[in-house]
């Protein structure tokens, strides 16, 4: 059986397959039933995927709840690394979110907790100020409720660059689709500095909210070819999981020429209608519905 290539996860000592599981879509909203969600999660585990990303804001907690059920039902919690998030910018609000997340996930800790979708410098300042969300992350780590501290961002790489200068985050989840390469590029601006600091980088928005679906294999290969630890891909059906596994198992990095040709093909997608998450006018709430 062809296995999945594994990569180091920053300086944590962990290693993960290059393909990881975005659990945002194993919900009713994406026409995935609870039974299907449980089957998909367990199939992913059987194939060696161990990194699962979720958040309390994904379908009002249903993503976390289903991931928790899938792992508890087959007693597989110890096989996985769970990353969840806080979209609250305060210490107290974030702690409340974490307590609820742990209940839904049916666990007493998560491996990774992130400041979710930090779009603007003002949000970063708020999180890092006295009484801000970062205090909750640090205290939760001291209490053993989480193991690693993370941040995520879709919009402006300068915000995440400022973040990793101000605090030694263990990891960063950032938008690294081929379309993102063309505007406010995390690949150009953020990745080199993060790698230099030994921060694990997780790629997301791989299919650019479906806009890159016509180039599915190329889109996934593009992101996996970057110097990242892993990439999370949202999977709402067994068919999608199998498609992603097939590409990841046969993965060959894109050459510079292949990458250039692909970027030329999709250059027309570099516009505000497609790359909505690059606009600070796009309200944060809209992230969580997709």
Coordinates of N, CA and C in Angstrom, one line a residue, residues 8 10-11 161 164 186-187 189-202 226-229:
X8 N 7.9 17.1 9.2 CA 7.9 17.5 10.6 C 7.0 18.7 10.8
X10 N 7.0 21.8 12.5 CA 7.7 22.8 13.2 C 8.7 22.2 14.2
X11 N 8.8 22.8 15.4 CA 9.7 22.3 16.5 C 9.0 21.5 17.5
X161 N 2.8 38.0 10.2 CA 4.3 38.3 10.4 C 4.5 39.1 11.6
X164 N 4.0 36.6 14.7 CA 5.1 35.7 15.1 C 6.4 36.5 15.5
X186 N 0.8 34.7 1.1 CA 1.4 34.1 2.3 C 2.6 33.3 1.9
X187 N 2.5 32.7 0.7 CA 3.7 31.9 0.2 C 4.9 32.8 0.0
X189 N 5.3 36.1 1.3 CA 5.6 37.0 2.4 C 5.8 36.3 3.8
X190 N 5.0 35.3 4.0 CA 4.9 34.7 5.4 C 5.8 33.5 5.5
X191 N 5.7 32.6 4.5 CA 6.3 31.3 4.7 C 7.8 31.3 5.0
X192 N 8.6 32.1 4.2 CA 10.0 32.1 4.5 C 10.4 32.5 5.9
X193 N 9.7 33.5 6.5 CA 10.0 33.9 7.9 C 9.5 32.8 8.9
X194 N 8.4 32.3 8.6 CA 7.9 31.2 9.5 C 8.8 30.0 9.5
X195 N 9.3 29.6 8.4 CA 10.2 28.5 8.3 C 11.5 28.8 9.0
X196 N 12.0 30.0 8.8 CA 13.2 30.5 9.5 C 13.1 30.4 11.0
X197 N 11.9 30.7 11.5 CA 11.7 30.6 13.0 C 11.3 29.2 13.5
X198 N 11.2 28.3 12.6 CA 10.8 26.9 13.0 C 9.3 26.8 13.4
X199 N 8.5 27.6 12.8 CA 7.1 27.6 13.1 C 6.4 26.6 12.1
X200 N 5.6 25.7 12.6 CA 4.9 24.8 11.7 C 3.8 25.6 10.9
X201 N 3.8 25.4 9.6 CA 2.8 26.1 8.8 C 1.8 25.1 8.1
X202 N 0.5 25.4 8.3 CA -0.5 24.5 7.8 C -1.2 25.3 6.7
X226 N 4.6 23.4 -1.5 CA 5.2 24.5 -0.8 C 5.9 24.0 0.5
X227 N 6.8 24.7 1.0 CA 7.6 24.3 2.2 C 6.7 24.4 3.5
X228 N 5.7 23.6 3.6 CA 4.7 23.6 4.7 C 4.8 22.3 5.4
X229 N 4.2 22.2 6.6 CA 4.1 21.0 7.4 C 3.0 20.1 6.9

